[in-house]
Short mmCIF file of C-alpha atoms in Angstrom, two decimals:
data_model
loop_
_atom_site.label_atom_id
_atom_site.label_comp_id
_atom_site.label_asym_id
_atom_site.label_seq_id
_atom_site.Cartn_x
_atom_site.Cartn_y
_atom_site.Cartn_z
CA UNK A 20 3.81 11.03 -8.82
CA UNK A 21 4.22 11.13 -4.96
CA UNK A 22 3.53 8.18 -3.13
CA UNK A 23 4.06 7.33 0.80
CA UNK A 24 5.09 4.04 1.78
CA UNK A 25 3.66 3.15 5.35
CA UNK A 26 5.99 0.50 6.77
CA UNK A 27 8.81 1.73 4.21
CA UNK A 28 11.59 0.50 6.35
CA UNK A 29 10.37 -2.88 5.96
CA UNK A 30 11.30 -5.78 4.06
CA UNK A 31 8.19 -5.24 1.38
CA UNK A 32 8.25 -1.51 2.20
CA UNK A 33 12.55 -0.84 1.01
CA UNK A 34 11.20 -3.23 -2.04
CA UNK A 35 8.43 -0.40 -2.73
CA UNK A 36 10.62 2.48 -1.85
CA UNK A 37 13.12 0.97 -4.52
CA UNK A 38 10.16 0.46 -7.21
CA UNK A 39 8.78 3.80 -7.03
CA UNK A 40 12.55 5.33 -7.21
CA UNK A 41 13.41 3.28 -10.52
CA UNK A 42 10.00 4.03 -11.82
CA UNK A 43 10.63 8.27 -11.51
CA UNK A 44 8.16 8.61 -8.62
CA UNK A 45 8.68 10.33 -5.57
CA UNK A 46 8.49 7.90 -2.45
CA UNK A 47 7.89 9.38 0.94
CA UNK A 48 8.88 6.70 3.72
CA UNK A 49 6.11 6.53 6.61
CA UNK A 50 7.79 4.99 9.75
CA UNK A 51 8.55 6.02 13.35
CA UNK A 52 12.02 6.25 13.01
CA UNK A 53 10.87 9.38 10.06
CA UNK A 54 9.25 11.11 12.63
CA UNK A 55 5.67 9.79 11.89
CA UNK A 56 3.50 7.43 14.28
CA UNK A 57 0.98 5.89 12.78
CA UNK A 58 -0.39 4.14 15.30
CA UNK A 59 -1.85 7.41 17.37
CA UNK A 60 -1.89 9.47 13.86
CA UNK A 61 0.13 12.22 15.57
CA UNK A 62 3.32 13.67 14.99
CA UNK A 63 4.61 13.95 11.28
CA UNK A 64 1.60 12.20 9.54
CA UNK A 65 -0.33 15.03 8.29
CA UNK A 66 2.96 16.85 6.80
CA UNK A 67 3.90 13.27 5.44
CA UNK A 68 0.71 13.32 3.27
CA UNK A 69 1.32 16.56 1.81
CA UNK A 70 1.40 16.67 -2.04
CA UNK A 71 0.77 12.95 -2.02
CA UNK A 72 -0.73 11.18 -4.83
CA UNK A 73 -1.35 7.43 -3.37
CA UNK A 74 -0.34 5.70 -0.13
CA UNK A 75 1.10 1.89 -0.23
CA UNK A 76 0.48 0.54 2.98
CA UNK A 77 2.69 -2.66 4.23
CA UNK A 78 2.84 -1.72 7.25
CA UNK A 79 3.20 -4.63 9.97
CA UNK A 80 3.60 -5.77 13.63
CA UNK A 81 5.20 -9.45 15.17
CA UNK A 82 2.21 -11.20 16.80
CA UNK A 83 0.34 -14.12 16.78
CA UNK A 84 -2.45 -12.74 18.93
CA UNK A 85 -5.57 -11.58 17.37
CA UNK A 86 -6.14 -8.61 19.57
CA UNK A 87 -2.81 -6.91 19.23
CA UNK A 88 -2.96 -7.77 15.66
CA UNK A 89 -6.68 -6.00 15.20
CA UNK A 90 -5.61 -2.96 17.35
CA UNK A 91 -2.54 -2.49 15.40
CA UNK A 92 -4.50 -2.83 12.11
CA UNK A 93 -7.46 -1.25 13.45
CA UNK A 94 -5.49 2.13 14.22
CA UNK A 95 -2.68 2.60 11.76
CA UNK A 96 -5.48 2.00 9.13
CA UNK A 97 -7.91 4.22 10.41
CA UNK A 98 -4.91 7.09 10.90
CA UNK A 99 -4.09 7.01 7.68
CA UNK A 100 -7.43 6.97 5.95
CA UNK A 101 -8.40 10.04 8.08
CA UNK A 102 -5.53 11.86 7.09
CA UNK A 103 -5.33 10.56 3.46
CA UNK A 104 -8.86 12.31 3.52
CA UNK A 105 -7.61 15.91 4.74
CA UNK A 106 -4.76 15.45 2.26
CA UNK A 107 -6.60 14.93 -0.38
CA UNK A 108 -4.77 11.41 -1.67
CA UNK A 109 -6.53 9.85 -4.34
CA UNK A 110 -5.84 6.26 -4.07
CA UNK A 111 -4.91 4.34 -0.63
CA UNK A 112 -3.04 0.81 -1.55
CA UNK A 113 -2.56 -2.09 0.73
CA UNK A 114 -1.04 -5.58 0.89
CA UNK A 115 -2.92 -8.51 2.45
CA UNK A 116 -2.88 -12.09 2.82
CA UNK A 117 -4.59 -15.31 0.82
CA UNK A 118 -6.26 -16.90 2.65
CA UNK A 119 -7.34 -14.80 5.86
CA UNK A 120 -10.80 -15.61 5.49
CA UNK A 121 -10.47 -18.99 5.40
CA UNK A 122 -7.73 -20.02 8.27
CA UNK A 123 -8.45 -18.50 11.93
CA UNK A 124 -5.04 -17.30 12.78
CA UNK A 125 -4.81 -14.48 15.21
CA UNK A 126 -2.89 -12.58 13.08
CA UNK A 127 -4.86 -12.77 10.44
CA UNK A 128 -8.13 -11.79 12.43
CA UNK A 129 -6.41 -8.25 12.33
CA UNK A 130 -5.62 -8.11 8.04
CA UNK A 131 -9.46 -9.01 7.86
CA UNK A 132 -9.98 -5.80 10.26
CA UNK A 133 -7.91 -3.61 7.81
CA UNK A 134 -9.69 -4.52 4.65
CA UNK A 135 -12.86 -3.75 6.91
CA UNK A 136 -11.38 -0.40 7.64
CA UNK A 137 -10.26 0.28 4.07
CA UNK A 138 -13.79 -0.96 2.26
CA UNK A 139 -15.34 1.70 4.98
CA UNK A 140 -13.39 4.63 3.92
CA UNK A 141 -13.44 7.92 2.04
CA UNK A 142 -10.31 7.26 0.09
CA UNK A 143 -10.74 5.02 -3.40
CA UNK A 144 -8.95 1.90 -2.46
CA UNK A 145 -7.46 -1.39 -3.75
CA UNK A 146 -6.63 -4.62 -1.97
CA UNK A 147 -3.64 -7.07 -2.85
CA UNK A 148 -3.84 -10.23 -1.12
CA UNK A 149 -0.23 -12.59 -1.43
CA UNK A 150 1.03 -15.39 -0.34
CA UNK A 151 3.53 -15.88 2.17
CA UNK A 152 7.17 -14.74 1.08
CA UNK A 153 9.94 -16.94 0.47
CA UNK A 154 11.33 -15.34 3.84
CA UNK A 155 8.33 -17.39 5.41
CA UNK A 156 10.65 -20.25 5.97
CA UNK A 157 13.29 -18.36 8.01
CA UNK A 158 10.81 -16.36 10.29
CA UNK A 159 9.78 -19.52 11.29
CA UNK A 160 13.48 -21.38 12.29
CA UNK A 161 13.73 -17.98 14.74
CA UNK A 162 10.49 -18.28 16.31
CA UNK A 163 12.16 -21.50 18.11
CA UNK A 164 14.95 -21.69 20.09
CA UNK A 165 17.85 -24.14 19.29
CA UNK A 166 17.98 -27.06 18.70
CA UNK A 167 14.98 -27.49 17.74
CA UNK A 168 12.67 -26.28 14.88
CA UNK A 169 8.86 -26.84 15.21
CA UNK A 170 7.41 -26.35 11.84
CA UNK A 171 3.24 -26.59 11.16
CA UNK A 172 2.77 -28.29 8.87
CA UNK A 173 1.41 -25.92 5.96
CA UNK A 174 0.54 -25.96 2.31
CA UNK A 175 1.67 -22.47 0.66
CA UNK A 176 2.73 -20.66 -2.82
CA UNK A 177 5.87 -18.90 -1.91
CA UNK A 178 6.41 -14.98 -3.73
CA UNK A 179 9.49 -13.37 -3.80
CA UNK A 180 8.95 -9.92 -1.84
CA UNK A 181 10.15 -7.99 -4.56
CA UNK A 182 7.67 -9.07 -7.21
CA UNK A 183 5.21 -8.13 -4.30
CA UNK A 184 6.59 -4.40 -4.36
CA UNK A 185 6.54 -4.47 -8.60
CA UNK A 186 2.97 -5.40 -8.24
CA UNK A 187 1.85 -2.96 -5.45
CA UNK A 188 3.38 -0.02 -8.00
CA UNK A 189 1.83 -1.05 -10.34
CA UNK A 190 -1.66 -0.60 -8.78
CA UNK A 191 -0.66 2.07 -6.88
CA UNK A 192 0.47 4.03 -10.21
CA UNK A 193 -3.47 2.91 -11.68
CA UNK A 194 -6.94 3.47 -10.54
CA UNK A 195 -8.50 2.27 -7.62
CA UNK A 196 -9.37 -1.65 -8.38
CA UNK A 197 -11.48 -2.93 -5.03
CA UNK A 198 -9.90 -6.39 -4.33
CA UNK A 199 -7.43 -7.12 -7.03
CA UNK A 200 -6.55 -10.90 -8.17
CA UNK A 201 -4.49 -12.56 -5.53
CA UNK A 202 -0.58 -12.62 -6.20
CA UNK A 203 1.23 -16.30 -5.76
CA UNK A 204 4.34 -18.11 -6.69
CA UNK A 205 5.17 -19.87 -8.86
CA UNK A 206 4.87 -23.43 -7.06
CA UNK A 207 3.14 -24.79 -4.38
CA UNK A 208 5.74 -25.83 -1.45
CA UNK A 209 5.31 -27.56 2.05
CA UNK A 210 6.50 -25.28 4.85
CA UNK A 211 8.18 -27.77 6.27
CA UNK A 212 10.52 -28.63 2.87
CA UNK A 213 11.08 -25.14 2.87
CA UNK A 214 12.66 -25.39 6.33
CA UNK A 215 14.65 -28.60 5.58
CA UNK A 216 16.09 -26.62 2.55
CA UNK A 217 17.09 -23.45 4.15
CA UNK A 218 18.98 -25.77 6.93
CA UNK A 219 20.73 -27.30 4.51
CA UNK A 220 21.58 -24.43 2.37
CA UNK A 221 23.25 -22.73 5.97
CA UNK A 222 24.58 -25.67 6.67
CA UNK A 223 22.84 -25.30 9.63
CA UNK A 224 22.06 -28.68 12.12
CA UNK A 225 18.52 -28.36 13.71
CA UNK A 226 15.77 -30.95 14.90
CA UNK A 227 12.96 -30.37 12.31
CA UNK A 228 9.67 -30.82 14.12
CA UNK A 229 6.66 -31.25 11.69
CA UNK A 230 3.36 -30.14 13.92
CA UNK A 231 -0.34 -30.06 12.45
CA UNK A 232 -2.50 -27.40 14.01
CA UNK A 233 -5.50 -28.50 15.71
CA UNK A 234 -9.21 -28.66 14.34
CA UNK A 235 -10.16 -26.17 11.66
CA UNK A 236 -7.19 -24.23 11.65
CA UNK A 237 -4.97 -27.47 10.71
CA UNK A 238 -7.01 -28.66 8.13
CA UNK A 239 -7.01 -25.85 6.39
CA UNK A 240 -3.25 -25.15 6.72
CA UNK A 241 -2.59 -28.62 5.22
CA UNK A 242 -5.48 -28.17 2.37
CA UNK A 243 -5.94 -25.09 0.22
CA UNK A 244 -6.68 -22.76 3.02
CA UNK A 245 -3.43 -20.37 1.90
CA UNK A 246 -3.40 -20.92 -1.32
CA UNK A 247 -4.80 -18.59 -4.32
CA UNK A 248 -8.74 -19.56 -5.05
CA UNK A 249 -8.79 -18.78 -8.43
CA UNK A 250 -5.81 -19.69 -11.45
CA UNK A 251 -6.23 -16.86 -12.99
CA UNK A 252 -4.03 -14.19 -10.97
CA UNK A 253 -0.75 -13.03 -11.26
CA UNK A 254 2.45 -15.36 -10.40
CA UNK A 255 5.75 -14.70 -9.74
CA UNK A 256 8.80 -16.22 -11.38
CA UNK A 257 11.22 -16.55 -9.00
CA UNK A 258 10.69 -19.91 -7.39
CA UNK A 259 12.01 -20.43 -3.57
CA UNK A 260 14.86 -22.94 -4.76
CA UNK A 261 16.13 -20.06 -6.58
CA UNK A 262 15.28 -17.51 -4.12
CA UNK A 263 17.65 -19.31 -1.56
CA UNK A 264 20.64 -19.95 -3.59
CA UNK A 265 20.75 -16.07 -4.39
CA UNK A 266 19.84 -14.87 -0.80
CA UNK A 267 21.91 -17.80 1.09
CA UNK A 268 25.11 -17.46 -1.06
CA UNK A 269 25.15 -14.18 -0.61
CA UNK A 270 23.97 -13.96 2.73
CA UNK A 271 20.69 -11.89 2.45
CA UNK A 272 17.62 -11.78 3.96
CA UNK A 273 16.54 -14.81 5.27
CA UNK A 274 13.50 -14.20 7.37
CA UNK A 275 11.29 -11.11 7.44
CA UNK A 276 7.22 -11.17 7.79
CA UNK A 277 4.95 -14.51 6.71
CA UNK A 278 1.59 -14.51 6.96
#
């Protein structure tokens, strides 16, 4: 089976890529720096798609703004769609947030556009919402400069990024599902903790600033807000305590996307 992987440089997306590979499918990386833009839809997409079976789409972009984050999500969804169509791809899977319905983040205002775009395509499609990754915690730290660390204060159930990929192969290797269960961790964690341990674990001295987000938004960062709905989804294993004792000791990974 032949699958693309929009976003297939990324932290999620080399996860996929490595998946598909161990599972004897073909993977065919969709990225700018492989010659394909999804953003316009121009060069390389078209010749991407040929011969493909099912497109995983993590593909991503740093904001916090909503309108950057629905234009971004807005085109690249709509590109590939459109050309998923002329190719002929059967099933078109992408990865999504918990929660995005239910906390008004700017960012998130643009994953709600690209489930709009995906429900209003051609192309047989299926939805997996997850949690924030366990890198959550060290996307954060760099979003403030030394020495300080201003943390919201947030309610979440970490997933390691890999079990994110396993399950996105899954589904991408199946039928179309709609909106599948939401994927979670293991245990539910305070962002801030999270922070606190990763410090500690570099050995790293920083100011830990705990900051609720005003009106709606904060209450439902600190509540359930980001957290699965319904107990009967999948969960991941690896908890964030072991997560960071792998990753820090061998100095992985220690912040990629978050939700």
């Amino acid at each position: 089976m032949k699958v693309a992987v929009a976003g297939g440089t990324g932290l999620v997306g080399r996860y996929v890529v490595e998946e598909l590979t161990a599972a004897g499918h073909a993977p065919v990386v969709l990225s700018r720096s492989r010659g394909v833009d999804l953003v316009t839809g121009g060069a390389g997409l078209d010749a991407a798609l040929d011969g493909v079976d099912a497109v995983v789409d993590v593909s991503n972009v740093t904001t916090t703004g909503a309108r950057t984050s629905v234009a971004f999500f807005d085109a690249v969804g709509r590109n590939l769609l459109d050309a998923e169509a002329r190719a002929g791809v059967r099933h078109h899977v992408v990865l999504s947030i918990v929660g995005i319905d239910r906390v008004g983040l700017g960012y998130y205002q643009g994953k709600l556009r690209q489930e709009e775009v995906v429900r209003g395509g051609s192309v047989p499609w299926s939805v997996l919402r997850a949690t924030q990754f366990h890198e959550f915690a060290g996307q954060t730290l760099e979003r403030v400069p030394k020495p300080f660390a201003v943390v919201p204060r947030m309610r979440t159930q970490p997933v390691a990024a890999r079990e994110v990929a396993q399950h996105l192969v899954r589904l991408a290797s199946g039928p179309a599902q709609g909106m599948a269960p939401d994927l979670a961790g293991p245990r539910v964690e305070q962002l801030v903790d999270m922070v606190r341990q990763l410090l500690r674990a570099r050995g790293e001295r920083r100011v830990v600033v705990p900051v609720r987000m005003p009106g709606a938004v904060g209450a439902a960062m600190t509540g359930d807000g980001q957290l699965p709905l319904d107990d009967s989804g999948p969960r991941g294993a690896e908890t964030f305590g072991e997560w960071l004792a792998r990753h820090v000791a061998r100095g992985g990974p220690s912040s990629v996307r978050g939700g």
